[in-house]
Structure formats: C-alpha cells, structure tokens
Short mmCIF file of C-alpha atoms and ligand atoms in Angstrom, two decimals:
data_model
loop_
_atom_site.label_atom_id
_atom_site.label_comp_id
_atom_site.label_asym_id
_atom_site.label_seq_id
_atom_site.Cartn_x
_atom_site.Cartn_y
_atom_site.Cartn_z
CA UNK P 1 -20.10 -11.93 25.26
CA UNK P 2 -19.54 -9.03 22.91
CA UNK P 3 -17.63 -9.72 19.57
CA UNK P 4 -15.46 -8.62 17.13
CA UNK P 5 -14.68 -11.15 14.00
CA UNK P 6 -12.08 -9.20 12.65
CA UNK P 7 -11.95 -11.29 9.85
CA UNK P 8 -15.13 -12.52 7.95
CA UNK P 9 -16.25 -13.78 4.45
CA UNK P 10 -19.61 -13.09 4.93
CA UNK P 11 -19.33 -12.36 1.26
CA UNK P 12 -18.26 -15.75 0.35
CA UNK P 13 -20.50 -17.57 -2.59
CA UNK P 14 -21.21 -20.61 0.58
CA UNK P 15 -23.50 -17.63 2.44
CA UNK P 16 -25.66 -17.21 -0.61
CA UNK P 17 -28.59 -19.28 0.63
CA UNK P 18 -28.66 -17.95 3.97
CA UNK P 19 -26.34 -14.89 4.66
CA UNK P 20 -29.23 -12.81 6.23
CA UNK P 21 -30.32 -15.37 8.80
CA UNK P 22 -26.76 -16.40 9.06
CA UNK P 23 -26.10 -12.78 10.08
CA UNK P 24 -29.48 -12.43 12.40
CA UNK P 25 -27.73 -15.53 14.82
CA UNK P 26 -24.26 -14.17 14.91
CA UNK P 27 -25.49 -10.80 16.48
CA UNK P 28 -27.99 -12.28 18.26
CA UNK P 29 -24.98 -13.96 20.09
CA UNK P 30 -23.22 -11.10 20.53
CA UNK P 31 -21.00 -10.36 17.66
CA UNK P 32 -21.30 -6.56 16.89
CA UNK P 33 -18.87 -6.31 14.69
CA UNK P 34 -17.28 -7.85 11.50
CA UNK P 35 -15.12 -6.58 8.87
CA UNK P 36 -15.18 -8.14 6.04
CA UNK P 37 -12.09 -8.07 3.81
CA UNK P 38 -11.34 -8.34 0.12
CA UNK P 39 -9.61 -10.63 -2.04
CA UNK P 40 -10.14 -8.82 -5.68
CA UNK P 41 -12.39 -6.33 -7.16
CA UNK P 42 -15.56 -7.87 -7.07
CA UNK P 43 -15.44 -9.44 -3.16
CA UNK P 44 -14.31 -5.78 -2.55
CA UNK P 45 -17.74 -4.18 -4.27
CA UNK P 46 -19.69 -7.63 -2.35
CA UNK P 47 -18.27 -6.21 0.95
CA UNK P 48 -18.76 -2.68 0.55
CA UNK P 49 -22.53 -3.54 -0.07
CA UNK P 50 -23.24 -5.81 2.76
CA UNK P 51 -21.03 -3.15 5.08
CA UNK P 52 -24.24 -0.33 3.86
CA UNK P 53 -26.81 -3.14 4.46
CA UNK P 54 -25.38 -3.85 7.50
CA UNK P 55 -24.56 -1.04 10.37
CA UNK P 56 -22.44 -4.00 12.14
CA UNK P 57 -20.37 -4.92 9.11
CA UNK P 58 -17.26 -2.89 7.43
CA UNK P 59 -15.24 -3.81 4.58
CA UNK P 60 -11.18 -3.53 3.60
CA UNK P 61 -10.30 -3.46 -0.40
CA UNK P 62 -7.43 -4.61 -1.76
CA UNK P 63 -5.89 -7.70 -3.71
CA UNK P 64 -5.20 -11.12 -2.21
CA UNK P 65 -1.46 -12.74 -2.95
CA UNK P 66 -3.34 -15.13 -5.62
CA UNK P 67 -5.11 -13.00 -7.15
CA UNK P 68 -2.41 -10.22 -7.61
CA UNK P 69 -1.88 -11.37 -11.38
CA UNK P 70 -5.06 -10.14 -12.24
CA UNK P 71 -5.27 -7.03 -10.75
CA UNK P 72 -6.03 -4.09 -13.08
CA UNK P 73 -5.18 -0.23 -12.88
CA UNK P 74 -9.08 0.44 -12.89
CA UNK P 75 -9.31 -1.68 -9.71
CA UNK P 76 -6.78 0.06 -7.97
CA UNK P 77 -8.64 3.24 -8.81
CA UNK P 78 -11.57 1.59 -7.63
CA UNK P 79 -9.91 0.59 -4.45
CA UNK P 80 -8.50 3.70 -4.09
CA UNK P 81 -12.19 6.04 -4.21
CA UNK P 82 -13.51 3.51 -1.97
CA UNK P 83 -10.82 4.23 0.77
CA UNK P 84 -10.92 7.90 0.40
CA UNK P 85 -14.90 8.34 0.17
CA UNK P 86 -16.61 5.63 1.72
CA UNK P 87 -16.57 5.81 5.63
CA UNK P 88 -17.10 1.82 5.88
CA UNK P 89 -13.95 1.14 4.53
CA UNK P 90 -11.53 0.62 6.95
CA UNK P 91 -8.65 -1.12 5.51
CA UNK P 92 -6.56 -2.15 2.93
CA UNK P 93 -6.73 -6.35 2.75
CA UNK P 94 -5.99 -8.71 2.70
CA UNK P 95 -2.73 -7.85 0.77
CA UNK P 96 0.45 -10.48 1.66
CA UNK P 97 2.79 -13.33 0.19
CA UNK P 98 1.20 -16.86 0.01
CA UNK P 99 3.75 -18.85 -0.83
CA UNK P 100 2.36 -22.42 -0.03
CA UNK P 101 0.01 -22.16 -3.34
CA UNK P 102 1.59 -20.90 -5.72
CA UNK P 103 -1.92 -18.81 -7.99
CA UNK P 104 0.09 -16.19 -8.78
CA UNK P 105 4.21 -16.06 -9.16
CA UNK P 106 6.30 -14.64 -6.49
CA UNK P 107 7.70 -11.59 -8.19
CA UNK P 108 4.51 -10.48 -9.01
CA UNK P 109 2.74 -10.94 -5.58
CA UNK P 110 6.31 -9.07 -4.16
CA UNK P 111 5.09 -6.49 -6.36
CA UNK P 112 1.50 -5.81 -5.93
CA UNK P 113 1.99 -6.49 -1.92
CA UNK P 114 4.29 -3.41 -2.02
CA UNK P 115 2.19 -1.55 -4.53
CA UNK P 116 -0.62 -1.74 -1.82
CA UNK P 117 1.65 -0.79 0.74
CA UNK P 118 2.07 2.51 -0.42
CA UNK P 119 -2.06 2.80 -1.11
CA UNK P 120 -3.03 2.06 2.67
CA UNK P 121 -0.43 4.69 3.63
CA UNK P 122 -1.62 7.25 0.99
CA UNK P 123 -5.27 6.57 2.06
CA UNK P 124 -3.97 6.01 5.51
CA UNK P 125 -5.22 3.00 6.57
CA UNK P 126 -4.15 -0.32 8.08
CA UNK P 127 -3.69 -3.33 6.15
CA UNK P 128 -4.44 -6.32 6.57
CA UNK P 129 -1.70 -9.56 6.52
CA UNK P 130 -2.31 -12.63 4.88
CA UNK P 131 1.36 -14.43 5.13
CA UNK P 132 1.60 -17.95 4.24
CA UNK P 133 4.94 -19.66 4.44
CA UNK P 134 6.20 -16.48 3.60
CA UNK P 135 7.15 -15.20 6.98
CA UNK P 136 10.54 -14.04 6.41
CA UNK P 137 10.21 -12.15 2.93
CA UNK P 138 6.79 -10.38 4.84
CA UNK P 139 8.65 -9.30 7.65
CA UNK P 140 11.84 -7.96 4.99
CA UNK P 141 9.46 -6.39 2.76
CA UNK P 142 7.62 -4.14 6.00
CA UNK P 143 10.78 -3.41 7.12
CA UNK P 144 12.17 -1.82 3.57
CA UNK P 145 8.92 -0.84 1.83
CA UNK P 146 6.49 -0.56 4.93
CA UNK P 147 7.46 2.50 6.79
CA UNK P 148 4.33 4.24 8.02
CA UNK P 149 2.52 1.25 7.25
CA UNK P 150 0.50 -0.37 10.32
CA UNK P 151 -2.23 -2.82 10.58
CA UNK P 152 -3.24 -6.33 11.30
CA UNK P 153 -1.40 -9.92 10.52
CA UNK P 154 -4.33 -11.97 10.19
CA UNK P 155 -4.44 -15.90 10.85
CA UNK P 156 -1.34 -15.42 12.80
CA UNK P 157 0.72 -18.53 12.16
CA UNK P 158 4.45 -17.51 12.94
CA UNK P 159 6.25 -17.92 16.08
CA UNK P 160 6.50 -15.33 19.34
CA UNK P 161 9.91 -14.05 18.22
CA UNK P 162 8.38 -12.73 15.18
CA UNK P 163 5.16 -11.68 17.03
CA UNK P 164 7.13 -9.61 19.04
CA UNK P 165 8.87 -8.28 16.04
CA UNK P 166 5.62 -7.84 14.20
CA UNK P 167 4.47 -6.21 17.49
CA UNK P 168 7.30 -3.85 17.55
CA UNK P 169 6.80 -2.54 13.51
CA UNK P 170 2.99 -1.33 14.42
CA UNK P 171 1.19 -4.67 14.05
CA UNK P 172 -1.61 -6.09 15.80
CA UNK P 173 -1.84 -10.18 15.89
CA UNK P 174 -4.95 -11.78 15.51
CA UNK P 175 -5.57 -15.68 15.81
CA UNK P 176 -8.49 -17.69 14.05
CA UNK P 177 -9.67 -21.34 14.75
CA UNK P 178 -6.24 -23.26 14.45
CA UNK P 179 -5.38 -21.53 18.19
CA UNK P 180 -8.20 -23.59 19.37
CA UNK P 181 -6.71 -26.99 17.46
CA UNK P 182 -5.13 -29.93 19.91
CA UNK P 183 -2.27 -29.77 17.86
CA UNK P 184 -1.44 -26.24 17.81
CA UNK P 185 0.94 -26.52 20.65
CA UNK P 186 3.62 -23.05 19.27
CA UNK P 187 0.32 -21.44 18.52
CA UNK P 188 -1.37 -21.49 21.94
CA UNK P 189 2.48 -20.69 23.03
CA UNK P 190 2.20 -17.08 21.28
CA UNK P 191 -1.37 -16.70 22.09
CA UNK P 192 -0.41 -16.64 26.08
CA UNK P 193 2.34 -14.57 25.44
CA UNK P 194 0.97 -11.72 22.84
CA UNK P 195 0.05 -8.31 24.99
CA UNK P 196 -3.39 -8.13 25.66
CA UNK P 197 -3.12 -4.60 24.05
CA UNK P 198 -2.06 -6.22 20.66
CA UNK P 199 -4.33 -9.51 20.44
CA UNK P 200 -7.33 -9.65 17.95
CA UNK P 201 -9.91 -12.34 17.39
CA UNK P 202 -11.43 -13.66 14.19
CA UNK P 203 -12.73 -16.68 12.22
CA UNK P 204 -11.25 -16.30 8.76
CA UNK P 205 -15.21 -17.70 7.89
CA UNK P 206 -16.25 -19.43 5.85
CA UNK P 207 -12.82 -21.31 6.35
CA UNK P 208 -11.08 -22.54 9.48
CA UNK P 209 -13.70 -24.18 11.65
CA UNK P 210 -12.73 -23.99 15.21
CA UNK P 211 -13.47 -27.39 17.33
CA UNK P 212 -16.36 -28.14 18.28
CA UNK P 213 -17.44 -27.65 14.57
CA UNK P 214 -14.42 -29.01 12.48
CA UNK P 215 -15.87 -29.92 9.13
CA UNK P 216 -18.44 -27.69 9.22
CA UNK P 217 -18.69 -23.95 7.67
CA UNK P 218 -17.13 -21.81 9.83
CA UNK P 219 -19.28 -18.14 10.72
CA UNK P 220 -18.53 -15.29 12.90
CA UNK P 221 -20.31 -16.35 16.20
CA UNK P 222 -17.54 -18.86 16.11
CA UNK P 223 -15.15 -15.99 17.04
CA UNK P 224 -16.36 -17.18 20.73
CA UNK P 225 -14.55 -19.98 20.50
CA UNK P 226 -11.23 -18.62 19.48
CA UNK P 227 -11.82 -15.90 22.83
CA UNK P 228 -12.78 -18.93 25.19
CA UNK P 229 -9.15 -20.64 23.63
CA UNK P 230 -7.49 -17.67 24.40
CA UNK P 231 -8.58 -16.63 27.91
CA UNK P 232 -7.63 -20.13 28.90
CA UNK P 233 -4.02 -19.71 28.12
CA UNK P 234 -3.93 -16.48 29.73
CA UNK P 235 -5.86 -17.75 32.69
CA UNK P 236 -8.69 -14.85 32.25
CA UNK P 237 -11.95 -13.98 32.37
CA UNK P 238 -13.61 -14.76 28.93
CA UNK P 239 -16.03 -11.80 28.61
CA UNK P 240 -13.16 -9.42 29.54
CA UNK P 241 -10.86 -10.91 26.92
CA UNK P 242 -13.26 -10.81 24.38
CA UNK P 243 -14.25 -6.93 25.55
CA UNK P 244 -10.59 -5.95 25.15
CA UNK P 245 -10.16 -7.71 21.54
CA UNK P 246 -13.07 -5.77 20.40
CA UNK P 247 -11.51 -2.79 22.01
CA UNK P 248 -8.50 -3.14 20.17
CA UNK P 249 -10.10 -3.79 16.65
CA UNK P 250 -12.10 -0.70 17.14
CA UNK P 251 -8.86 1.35 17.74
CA UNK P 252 -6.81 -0.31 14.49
CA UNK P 253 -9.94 0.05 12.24
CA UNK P 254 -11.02 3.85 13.58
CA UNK P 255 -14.17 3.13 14.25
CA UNK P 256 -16.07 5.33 17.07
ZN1 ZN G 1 -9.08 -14.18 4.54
#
C-alpha cells in the first residue's frame, strides 16, 4: 500500500529515542510521504530539519490556536523566509480556532488565524485547519478573511453539510484515527460521502491512535488503518483508495 500521512509529529519530543528507526518501519511499509506540520517556531525549525534529512518528509510553518499568544514578529519573519526559500515547505499549519482548551484567548487566536491567512496567500500556499469546537466561527472567518485561501481541514470532525461547504470554499478533508473508532457513527457518515477527489488520510501522530493500537503512540504507518476504515465505507479497493489520497495530497501540497 503506498502512503501519504498528511499529518505527522514526527517532530514530537515522544520520537526522541527512536525517530530514525521509527521512520525506517513506516517506509518500509509503504508510507512515502509525510508532512510534518508546525505548532510554533521551534517545531517549525524541528520540521524543516527532519524534511532535509529526510527526502520523504516536508514541513508546513505556522502557529497553532494555543500557541498564538506567543507568537513573535521575528517568527513570522521566520515563517515567512521559510515559505518563500525553502522548497520543503509546503504549507502554512496548522493555523485554526481551538476552542475546547482554552491556551490562548479567543480574540487573540481570531487574530493570529487571520494574520496567517493572509501569509499562506502572500507565500501562496495552503493551510492547514486545526478547528476544534470552533466550527462555525472557522467556516465565518474563511468566508470573510479567506478569499484566495485554500488548503486542508485536518482531523476532520464536523458534519457532511459543512464538508460539503468546506468542499465548496477550496478545502480538502482529511480524517485521522477517530474515523476508525466504534463510536464514530457521523464520522464514518462523512467519510462515505466526501468525493474521492477531496479525501486525505493522516494520523495526527504521535496522538490519536487508531484501533487496533488505542493506548499506544500513534506513527505514520498507522495511516493504513485510517485507508482500510475508509475503503470500507465506500465499499473500495484499499490500495486504490489509499493511491488516490496520496494523489490528492501531492496535488494540495505541489509536490512533483
Ligand atoms: Zn496536529
């Protein structure tokens, strides 16, 4: 099966011991590609190094919702050189609203999810989603401050009439481990219905742990098991779903 974990932190301090070998036995089963994103300046400058140590690895920069009170003009420079000079940077992420912890306050994640709107579409590149409980004020805030912008929501968690809103603003969906969950009965719902042109996979690693593996750190081989979830609901073949995913994260991340 040939993967794409569009959504990886292979950066994450829970790698440290074994990142390398980690790595060696998720392309040995298959996954060829991973893009790690960022959540502040320094996972930015840990995924920009492992994406040159690693052909099969990119990185996004940007500022996560909880970390957007801490953001500095000096990282958004830094942010902003990255995305215009180094080819392995493919997006701007994750950027979003998180409003089920509240890290940082909600004007000023409003505020530095829209500042990094208008970065990705002066560097022109897609961003990457994170929306948590925040599903209406995301969808408000691409529709007034997000024209031009395009991209990924990432852990899709919303319902299909959104989806198909999402869909219709430029948006790609992808779905992590909770697709795969029993419980996740609206999920799998959207999952069947999302155009095949549209869907992305990913693990959200080191978080997320699809079954069988619940409890356990979560890695990108794991992405497998989100594709096996997935071509079940549409009643396809696995390898072919999995083909077209990675397809369709090569075409919103530009890379040839
Ligand atoms: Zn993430």
């Amino acid at each position: 099966m040939r993967l794409f974990d569009t959504h990886a932190h292979i950066n994450d301090g829970r790698f440290e011991n074994d990142r390398a070998e980690m790595l060696q036995l998720c392309f040995d089963a298959g996954v060829e590609y991973i893009m790690c994103p960022a959540v502040d300046r320094e996972t930015a400058e840990s995924a920009i190094a492992l994406a040159a140590q690693y052909e099969q690895v990119y990185a996004a920069v940007g500022v996560h919702p909880h970390e957007s009170k801490d953001v500095t003009p000096e990282d958004y420079d830094y942010f902003k050189t990255q995305a215009l000079t180094n080819p392995k940077v493919k997006a701007i992420g994750e950027i979003g609203l998180d409003y089920y912890y509240d890290f940082s306050d909600k004007p000023t994640q409003m505020r530095e999810f829209i500042y990094q709107l208008e970065l990705a579409r002066e560097v022109n590149l897609p961003i990457i989603i994170h929306d948590r409980d925040a599903h209406g004020d995301i969808l408000a805030t691409l529709k007034e401050h997000g024209k031009g912008n395009y991209g990924i929501f990432h852990c899709y968690s919303g319902s299909w009439e959104m989806a198909k809103e999402c869909i219709k603003l430029g948006y790609y969906i992808s779905f992590a481990g909770p697709v795969v969950f029993p419980k996740s009965t609206k999920l799998k719902e959207v999952a069947k219905e999302v155009p095949l042109d549209r869907l992305l996979i990913e693990t959200d690693s080191p978080y997320l742990t699809p079954p069988p593996f619940r409890g356990r750190r979560n890695d990108p081989s794991k992405t497998q098991f989100v594709a096996e979830e997935i071509a079940k609901l549409k009643g396809m073949d696995v390898d072919e779903l999995a083909a077209i995913a990675l397809e369709n994260g090569k075409r919103v991340f530009n890379i040839t």
